[in-house]
Amino acid sequence: MIDPWSSRILEYNKIMENFGIKPFKEILGEIKDPHWLMRRGIIFGHRDYERILAAINDGKDFAVVTGMMPSGRMHIGHKMIVDQLIWYDEQGAEIYIPIADMESYSARDIDFKESRELAIKEYISSYIALGLDLTQDNINVYLQSENLLVEDLAYIFAKKVNFNELRAIYGFTGSTNMAHVYVPLIQAADILHPQLGEYGGPKPTLVPVGPDQDPHIRLTRDIASRLQKRYAFILPSSTYHRFMRGLTGGKMSSSKPATAIFLTDTPDEIEWKVKNAKTGGRETLEEQRRLGGVPEDCIVYEILLYHMAGSDNELKRVYEDCRNGTLMCGECKSNVADYMRRFFEEFSKKRKKAEKIAESILDKVHQ
Ligand code: SF4
């Protein structure tokens, strides 16, 4: 059982084997100009991505759905989703971004008003500043608690699922509050509602997620199968990405500031955090020259792997220079800190400008 609300670090290969997720590398060669997260193996698995690929190649309609849960500050781990959305926007996707305020309320005890404010300040502004134009007609951002179409659909889904099934998937117990029990049904409705007649009918739909969210995907696919006669839903496809580790080497978490670079950190804070992140360097310079470093154990390298858009060659050069002992951690950290500082100086200017637009996004009526 995978618990989508826990904070364990997951073993990716085991998950693929246990839950029938296919390796993404098997399909990578068929994608024209794949995203860097695909090329670098960060997106490592998929279910039924073939359908999405066919829609992209044939210029047909397809949807991408990915929610944001406004329960804390947005960090660079979350940025990965925005980077993917920008790519899918370029491929012609309809994009749906539910703000999971109902989940925040039931699982984190955050009220709807606070969720809305957090979503605008922390997430929507950052999405825009990262380069996703949320004012476009093909992009639909909404609060779960205000989307009656989604809520009605969740109620219809509820008839097709019983408590024993949810308990087996999520580990709910007799003391789990019923709002929390209802959340997976709302999420299934988030994922499938782009296929309703109101949005143009059935179409391939992709949900890019971390593997911890796979229980929601499996449940949603089951519900879609059970309602074939009524809706003719196409089973949603999914991709699975690895999580960037925290700066200290464990899990990156909004509730542990030392583990994460937040998108609202100042450039100075970010520079400091990079320079103090865990590396894969050796005890002494002499040892590092002789044995080389271990980029696989290094969070500084991971920052480049996940966030340095563009050329893979530059990344490869850092990897090789580290392994063969010609690059020392001091110089490397300083280069990465400079890179991040420049990125965030630019980003924070854009973010300031985006705040006004962010406030108007949730007032945009799509339903
Ligand atoms: Fe990490 Fe760079 Fe040190 Fe290698 S040289 S271990 S990549 S900080």
CSV table of C-alpha atoms and ligand atoms in Angstrom, one decimal:
chain,number,residue,atom,x,y,z
A,1,MET,CA,0.0,0.0,0.0
A,2,ILE,CA,1.2,3.5,-0.8
A,3,ASP,CA,-0.1,6.3,1.4
A,4,PRO,CA,-0.4,9.5,-0.6
A,5,TRP,CA,-0.4,11.6,2.7
A,6,SER,CA,2.7,10.1,4.3
A,7,SER,CA,6.3,11.4,4.1
A,8,ARG,CA,8.3,8.3,3.4
A,9,ILE,CA,10.9,8.2,0.5
A,10,LEU,CA,9.7,5.6,-2.0
A,11,GLU,CA,11.6,2.9,-3.7
A,12,TYR,CA,10.9,3.5,-7.4
A,13,ASN,CA,11.7,0.1,-8.8
A,14,LYS,CA,9.6,-1.7,-6.3
A,15,ILE,CA,6.7,0.5,-7.1
A,16,MET,CA,7.0,-0.1,-10.8
A,17,GLU,CA,7.0,-3.9,-10.2
A,18,ASN,CA,4.2,-4.0,-7.7
A,19,PHE,CA,1.8,-1.7,-9.4
A,20,GLY,CA,2.5,-2.4,-13.1
A,21,ILE,CA,3.9,1.0,-14.0
A,22,LYS,CA,5.9,0.8,-17.3
A,23,PRO,CA,9.4,2.2,-17.7
A,24,PHE,CA,9.3,5.6,-19.4
A,25,LYS,CA,12.6,4.9,-21.2
A,26,GLU,CA,10.8,2.4,-23.4
A,27,ILE,CA,8.8,5.1,-25.0
A,28,LEU,CA,11.3,8.0,-24.8
A,29,GLY,CA,12.7,7.4,-28.4
A,30,GLU,CA,9.2,8.0,-29.9
A,31,ILE,CA,8.9,11.5,-28.4
A,32,LYS,CA,10.0,14.3,-30.7
A,33,ASP,CA,12.1,16.7,-28.6
A,34,PRO,CA,11.3,15.3,-25.2
A,35,HIS,CA,11.4,17.4,-22.0
A,36,TRP,CA,14.7,17.5,-20.1
A,37,LEU,CA,13.0,15.7,-17.2
A,38,MET,CA,12.1,12.9,-19.6
A,39,ARG,CA,15.6,12.7,-21.2
A,40,ARG,CA,17.3,12.7,-17.8
A,41,GLY,CA,15.2,9.8,-16.4
A,42,ILE,CA,13.5,11.9,-13.7
A,43,ILE,CA,10.2,11.0,-15.3
A,44,PHE,CA,10.8,7.2,-15.0
A,45,GLY,CA,7.4,5.5,-15.5
A,46,HIS,CA,4.0,5.7,-17.1
A,47,ARG,CA,0.7,4.1,-17.7
A,48,ASP,CA,-0.8,4.3,-21.2
A,49,TYR,CA,1.4,7.3,-22.3
A,50,GLU,CA,1.0,5.9,-25.8
A,51,ARG,CA,-2.4,7.5,-26.0
A,52,ILE,CA,-1.0,11.0,-25.1
A,53,LEU,CA,1.8,10.6,-27.6
A,54,ALA,CA,-0.6,9.7,-30.4
A,55,ALA,CA,-2.8,12.7,-29.6
A,56,ILE,CA,0.3,15.0,-29.7
A,57,ASN,CA,1.6,13.5,-32.9
A,58,ASP,CA,-1.8,13.6,-34.6
A,59,GLY,CA,-2.7,17.1,-33.4
A,60,LYS,CA,-5.8,15.7,-31.5
A,61,ASP,CA,-7.3,17.0,-28.3
A,62,PHE,CA,-5.9,15.8,-25.1
A,63,ALA,CA,-5.9,17.1,-21.5
A,64,VAL,CA,-3.4,17.4,-18.7
A,65,VAL,CA,-4.6,17.5,-15.1
A,66,THR,CA,-2.4,18.3,-12.2
A,67,GLY,CA,-3.5,19.8,-8.9
A,68,MET,CA,-1.8,22.0,-6.4
A,69,MET,CA,-2.4,21.5,-2.7
A,70,PRO,CA,-2.2,24.9,-0.9
A,71,SER,CA,-0.9,23.6,2.4
A,72,GLY,CA,2.4,25.4,2.8
A,73,ARG,CA,5.1,27.2,0.8
A,74,MET,CA,5.9,26.3,-2.8
A,75,HIS,CA,9.5,24.9,-3.1
A,76,ILE,CA,11.7,23.9,-6.0
A,77,GLY,CA,10.5,20.3,-5.9
A,78,HIS,CA,7.0,21.6,-6.9
A,79,LYS,CA,8.6,23.6,-9.8
A,80,MET,CA,9.0,20.3,-11.7
A,81,ILE,CA,5.2,20.1,-12.4
A,82,VAL,CA,5.2,23.6,-13.8
A,83,ASP,CA,8.2,22.8,-16.1
A,84,GLN,CA,6.2,19.8,-17.4
A,85,LEU,CA,3.0,21.9,-17.9
A,86,ILE,CA,4.9,24.5,-20.0
A,87,TRP,CA,6.0,21.7,-22.3
A,88,TYR,CA,2.5,20.2,-22.6
A,89,ASP,CA,1.1,23.7,-23.3
A,90,GLU,CA,3.6,23.9,-26.2
A,91,GLN,CA,2.3,20.5,-27.4
A,92,GLY,CA,-1.3,21.8,-27.6
A,93,ALA,CA,-2.8,20.4,-24.3
A,94,GLU,CA,-5.9,21.6,-22.5
A,95,ILE,CA,-4.6,22.1,-19.0
A,96,TYR,CA,-6.7,21.8,-15.8
A,97,ILE,CA,-5.2,22.9,-12.5
A,98,PRO,CA,-7.5,22.1,-9.5
A,99,ILE,CA,-6.5,23.8,-6.3
A,100,ALA,CA,-7.1,21.1,-3.7
A,101,ASP,CA,-8.6,23.3,-1.0
A,102,MET,CA,-11.0,20.4,0.0
A,103,GLU,CA,-8.0,18.1,0.5
A,104,SER,CA,-6.2,20.9,2.5
A,105,TYR,CA,-9.3,21.2,4.7
A,106,SER,CA,-9.8,17.5,5.3
A,107,ALA,CA,-6.2,16.3,5.6
A,108,ARG,CA,-4.4,19.5,6.9
A,109,ASP,CA,-7.1,21.4,8.6
A,110,ILE,CA,-6.6,24.6,6.5
A,111,ASP,CA,-9.8,26.5,6.0
A,112,PHE,CA,-11.0,27.5,2.5
A,113,LYS,CA,-10.2,31.2,2.8
A,114,GLU,CA,-6.7,30.5,3.9
A,115,SER,CA,-6.3,28.0,1.0
A,116,ARG,CA,-7.4,30.5,-1.5
A,117,GLU,CA,-4.9,33.1,-0.2
A,118,LEU,CA,-2.1,30.6,-0.1
A,119,ALA,CA,-2.9,29.4,-3.6
A,120,ILE,CA,-2.7,32.9,-5.0
A,121,LYS,CA,0.4,34.1,-3.1
A,122,GLU,CA,2.5,30.9,-3.1
A,123,TYR,CA,1.4,29.0,-6.1
A,124,ILE,CA,-0.4,30.8,-8.8
A,125,SER,CA,2.0,33.8,-8.8
A,126,SER,CA,4.9,31.4,-9.0
A,127,TYR,CA,3.4,29.3,-11.8
A,128,ILE,CA,3.0,32.5,-13.9
A,129,ALA,CA,6.5,33.8,-13.1
A,130,LEU,CA,8.0,30.4,-14.0
A,131,GLY,CA,6.5,30.9,-17.5
A,132,LEU,CA,3.1,29.3,-17.6
A,133,ASP,CA,0.6,31.8,-18.9
A,134,LEU,CA,-2.5,31.0,-16.8
A,135,THR,CA,-4.6,33.6,-18.6
A,136,GLN,CA,-4.8,31.5,-21.8
A,137,ASP,CA,-8.1,29.9,-22.7
A,138,ASN,CA,-6.7,26.4,-22.8
A,139,ILE,CA,-5.8,26.6,-19.1
A,140,ASN,CA,-8.4,26.2,-16.4
A,141,VAL,CA,-7.5,26.9,-12.8
A,142,TYR,CA,-10.2,26.4,-10.2
A,143,LEU,CA,-10.8,25.8,-6.5
A,144,GLN,CA,-12.3,22.4,-5.8
A,145,SER,CA,-14.7,23.8,-3.3
A,146,GLU,CA,-16.1,26.2,-6.0
A,147,ASN,CA,-16.4,23.7,-8.9
A,148,LEU,CA,-19.9,22.3,-8.7
A,149,LEU,CA,-19.5,20.2,-11.8
A,150,VAL,CA,-16.6,18.4,-10.1
A,151,GLU,CA,-18.5,18.0,-6.8
A,152,ASP,CA,-21.5,16.6,-8.6
A,153,LEU,CA,-19.4,14.1,-10.5
A,154,ALA,CA,-17.6,13.0,-7.3
A,155,TYR,CA,-21.0,12.3,-5.8
A,156,ILE,CA,-21.9,10.1,-8.8
A,157,PHE,CA,-18.5,8.3,-8.4
A,158,ALA,CA,-19.2,7.7,-4.7
A,159,LYS,CA,-22.0,5.3,-5.7
A,160,LYS,CA,-19.5,3.1,-7.5
A,161,VAL,CA,-17.0,2.8,-4.7
A,162,ASN,CA,-17.5,1.3,-1.2
A,163,PHE,CA,-15.7,2.0,2.0
A,164,ASN,CA,-13.9,-1.4,2.1
A,165,GLU,CA,-12.3,-0.6,-1.2
A,166,LEU,CA,-11.1,2.8,-0.1
A,167,ARG,CA,-9.8,1.3,3.1
A,168,ALA,CA,-7.8,-1.3,1.2
A,169,ILE,CA,-6.3,1.4,-1.1
A,170,TYR,CA,-5.6,4.1,1.4
A,171,GLY,CA,-5.5,2.4,4.8
A,172,PHE,CA,-8.4,4.4,6.2
A,173,THR,CA,-9.6,3.4,9.6
A,174,GLY,CA,-12.8,3.7,11.6
A,175,SER,CA,-11.5,7.1,12.9
A,176,THR,CA,-10.7,8.6,9.5
A,177,ASN,CA,-12.9,11.7,9.1
A,178,MET,CA,-15.5,11.4,6.3
A,179,ALA,CA,-14.3,14.5,4.5
A,180,HIS,CA,-10.9,12.8,4.1
A,181,VAL,CA,-12.6,9.7,2.9
A,182,TYR,CA,-14.4,11.8,0.2
A,183,VAL,CA,-11.1,13.4,-1.1
A,184,PRO,CA,-10.1,10.6,-3.5
A,185,LEU,CA,-13.5,10.8,-5.1
A,186,ILE,CA,-13.1,14.6,-5.6
A,187,GLN,CA,-9.7,13.9,-7.1
A,188,ALA,CA,-11.1,11.3,-9.5
A,189,ALA,CA,-13.7,13.9,-10.6
A,190,ASP,CA,-10.9,16.5,-11.1
A,191,ILE,CA,-9.1,14.0,-13.4
A,192,LEU,CA,-12.1,12.9,-15.4
A,193,HIS,CA,-14.3,16.0,-15.7
A,194,PRO,CA,-12.3,17.3,-18.7
A,195,GLN,CA,-13.9,14.4,-20.6
A,196,LEU,CA,-17.5,15.5,-19.9
A,197,GLY,CA,-19.6,16.8,-22.7
A,198,GLU,CA,-19.2,20.4,-21.3
A,199,TYR,CA,-15.5,20.2,-22.1
A,200,GLY,CA,-15.8,18.5,-25.5
A,201,GLY,CA,-16.3,14.8,-24.4
A,202,PRO,CA,-13.9,11.9,-24.0
A,203,LYS,CA,-10.3,12.6,-24.7
A,204,PRO,CA,-6.9,11.2,-23.7
A,205,THR,CA,-6.1,12.7,-20.3
A,206,LEU,CA,-2.7,12.7,-18.6
A,207,VAL,CA,-1.9,13.1,-14.9
A,208,PRO,CA,1.8,13.7,-14.2
A,209,VAL,CA,2.4,12.7,-10.6
A,210,GLY,CA,4.9,11.5,-8.1
A,211,PRO,CA,4.6,7.7,-7.4
A,212,ASP,CA,3.0,8.5,-4.0
A,213,GLN,CA,-0.1,9.6,-5.9
A,214,ASP,CA,-0.5,6.4,-7.8
A,215,PRO,CA,-3.4,5.1,-5.5
A,216,HIS,CA,-5.5,8.0,-6.8
A,217,ILE,CA,-4.7,7.1,-10.4
A,218,ARG,CA,-5.6,3.4,-9.9
A,219,LEU,CA,-8.9,4.3,-8.2
A,220,THR,CA,-9.7,6.8,-10.9
A,221,ARG,CA,-9.0,4.3,-13.7
A,222,ASP,CA,-11.3,1.8,-11.9
A,223,ILE,CA,-14.1,4.3,-11.6
A,224,ALA,CA,-13.7,5.3,-15.3
A,225,SER,CA,-14.1,1.6,-16.2
A,226,ARG,CA,-17.2,1.2,-14.0
A,227,LEU,CA,-18.9,4.2,-15.7
A,228,GLN,CA,-18.1,3.3,-19.3
A,229,LYS,CA,-21.7,2.9,-20.3
A,230,ARG,CA,-22.7,6.3,-18.9
A,231,TYR,CA,-19.7,8.4,-19.8
A,232,ALA,CA,-17.4,6.5,-22.2
A,233,PHE,CA,-14.4,7.8,-20.3
A,234,ILE,CA,-11.0,7.1,-21.7
A,235,LEU,CA,-8.9,5.7,-18.8
A,236,PRO,CA,-6.5,8.4,-17.7
A,237,SER,CA,-2.8,8.0,-18.5
A,238,SER,CA,-0.1,9.0,-16.0
A,239,THR,CA,3.6,9.6,-15.8
A,240,TYR,CA,5.7,9.2,-12.6
A,241,HIS,CA,8.6,11.4,-11.6
A,242,ARG,CA,11.2,11.0,-9.0
A,243,PHE,CA,11.4,13.5,-6.2
A,244,MET,CA,14.3,15.8,-5.7
A,245,ARG,CA,15.8,15.1,-2.3
A,246,GLY,CA,16.0,17.7,0.4
A,247,LEU,CA,19.1,19.9,0.8
A,248,THR,CA,20.1,17.9,3.8
A,249,GLY,CA,19.7,14.6,2.0
A,250,GLY,CA,16.3,13.4,3.2
A,251,LYS,CA,12.9,14.3,2.0
A,252,MET,CA,12.3,17.9,0.8
A,253,SER,CA,9.4,19.3,2.8
A,254,SER,CA,7.6,22.6,3.1
A,255,SER,CA,7.4,22.1,6.9
A,256,LYS,CA,11.2,21.8,7.2
A,257,PRO,CA,12.7,25.0,5.9
A,258,ALA,CA,16.3,23.7,6.0
A,259,THR,CA,15.5,20.9,3.5
A,260,ALA,CA,14.0,23.1,0.8
A,261,ILE,CA,14.6,26.1,-1.5
A,262,PHE,CA,11.3,28.0,-1.4
A,263,LEU,CA,10.3,30.0,-4.4
A,264,THR,CA,9.8,33.0,-2.1
A,265,ASP,CA,13.3,32.8,-0.6
A,266,THR,CA,15.5,35.8,-1.4
A,267,PRO,CA,18.4,35.3,-3.8
A,268,ASP,CA,20.8,35.6,-0.7
A,269,GLU,CA,19.0,32.9,1.2
A,270,ILE,CA,19.1,30.6,-1.9
A,271,GLU,CA,22.8,31.2,-2.4
A,272,TRP,CA,23.4,30.3,1.2
A,273,LYS,CA,21.3,27.2,1.0
A,274,VAL,CA,23.1,25.9,-2.1
A,275,LYS,CA,26.5,26.5,-0.5
A,276,ASN,CA,25.4,24.6,2.6
A,277,ALA,CA,23.7,21.7,0.8
A,278,LYS,CA,24.9,18.1,1.2
A,279,THR,CA,27.4,17.1,-1.4
A,280,GLY,CA,28.9,13.8,-2.6
A,281,GLY,CA,32.4,15.2,-2.0
A,282,ARG,CA,35.3,13.4,-0.1
A,283,GLU,CA,36.8,14.2,3.3
A,284,THR,CA,39.8,16.0,1.9
A,285,LEU,CA,40.8,17.7,-1.4
A,286,GLU,CA,43.6,15.2,-1.9
A,287,GLU,CA,41.1,12.3,-1.6
A,288,GLN,CA,38.7,14.0,-4.0
A,289,ARG,CA,41.5,14.5,-6.6
A,290,ARG,CA,42.5,10.9,-6.3
A,291,LEU,CA,39.0,9.2,-6.1
A,292,GLY,CA,36.7,11.8,-7.6
A,293,GLY,CA,33.3,12.8,-6.0
A,294,VAL,CA,30.0,11.0,-6.1
A,295,PRO,CA,27.5,13.1,-8.0
A,296,GLU,CA,24.8,10.4,-7.3
A,297,ASP,CA,25.0,11.3,-3.6
A,298,CYS,CA,25.2,15.0,-4.2
A,299,ILE,CA,22.2,17.4,-3.8
A,300,VAL,CA,24.1,20.2,-5.5
A,301,TYR,CA,24.4,18.0,-8.6
A,302,GLU,CA,20.7,17.1,-8.2
A,303,ILE,CA,19.8,20.8,-8.3
A,304,LEU,CA,21.4,21.0,-11.8
A,305,LEU,CA,19.9,17.7,-12.9
A,306,TYR,CA,16.3,18.8,-12.0
A,307,HIS,CA,16.5,22.4,-12.8
A,308,MET,CA,19.1,23.3,-15.3
A,309,ALA,CA,17.0,23.6,-18.4
A,310,GLY,CA,18.6,23.3,-21.8
A,311,SER,CA,21.9,21.5,-22.7
A,312,ASP,CA,22.6,18.0,-21.2
A,313,ASN,CA,26.2,18.4,-22.3
A,314,GLU,CA,27.0,21.0,-19.7
A,315,LEU,CA,25.4,18.7,-17.0
A,316,LYS,CA,27.5,15.8,-18.4
A,317,ARG,CA,30.6,17.8,-18.1
A,318,VAL,CA,29.9,18.6,-14.4
A,319,TYR,CA,29.3,14.9,-13.8
A,320,GLU,CA,32.5,13.7,-15.5
A,321,ASP,CA,34.7,16.4,-13.9
A,322,CYS,CA,33.3,15.5,-10.5
A,323,ARG,CA,33.9,11.7,-11.1
A,324,ASN,CA,37.4,12.1,-12.4
A,325,GLY,CA,38.4,14.5,-9.5
A,326,THR,CA,39.1,17.6,-11.6
A,327,LEU,CA,36.2,19.5,-10.1
A,328,MET,CA,36.2,20.4,-6.3
A,329,CYS,CA,33.1,20.9,-4.3
A,330,GLY,CA,33.9,24.5,-3.3
A,331,GLU,CA,34.2,25.7,-7.0
A,332,CYS,CA,31.2,23.5,-8.0
A,333,LYS,CA,28.9,24.9,-5.2
A,334,SER,CA,29.9,28.4,-6.0
A,335,ASN,CA,29.0,27.9,-9.7
A,336,VAL,CA,25.6,26.4,-8.9
A,337,ALA,CA,24.9,29.1,-6.3
A,338,ASP,CA,25.7,31.7,-8.9
A,339,TYR,CA,23.4,30.0,-11.4
A,340,MET,CA,20.6,29.8,-8.9
A,341,ARG,CA,21.1,33.3,-7.8
A,342,ARG,CA,20.8,34.6,-11.3
A,343,PHE,CA,17.7,32.5,-11.9
A,344,PHE,CA,16.0,33.6,-8.8
A,345,GLU,CA,16.8,37.3,-9.2
A,346,GLU,CA,15.0,37.2,-12.5
A,347,PHE,CA,12.2,35.0,-11.1
A,348,SER,CA,11.5,37.3,-8.1
A,349,LYS,CA,11.0,40.3,-10.5
A,350,LYS,CA,8.6,38.3,-12.6
A,351,ARG,CA,6.8,37.1,-9.5
A,352,LYS,CA,6.2,40.6,-8.2
A,353,LYS,CA,4.5,41.4,-11.6
A,354,ALA,CA,2.6,38.2,-11.5
A,355,GLU,CA,0.9,38.8,-8.2
A,356,LYS,CA,-1.8,41.1,-9.7
A,357,ILE,CA,-2.6,38.7,-12.4
A,358,ALA,CA,-2.7,35.8,-9.9
A,359,GLU,CA,-5.5,37.5,-7.9
A,360,SER,CA,-7.7,37.7,-11.0
A,361,ILE,CA,-7.1,34.1,-12.2
A,362,LEU,CA,-9.5,32.6,-9.7
A,363,ASP,CA,-12.2,35.1,-10.7
A,364,LYS,CA,-12.0,33.9,-14.3
A,365,VAL,CA,-15.2,32.0,-14.9
A,366,HIS,CA,-14.7,28.8,-16.9
A,367,GLN,CA,-17.6,26.7,-15.6
B,1,SF4,FE1,28.7,17.5,-5.9
B,1,SF4,FE2,30.0,19.2,-7.4
B,1,SF4,FE3,31.2,18.1,-5.2
B,1,SF4,FE4,30.8,16.6,-7.3
B,1,SF4,S1,32.1,18.4,-7.2
B,1,SF4,S2,30.3,16.1,-5.2
B,1,SF4,S3,28.9,17.5,-8.1
B,1,SF4,S4,29.4,19.5,-5.3
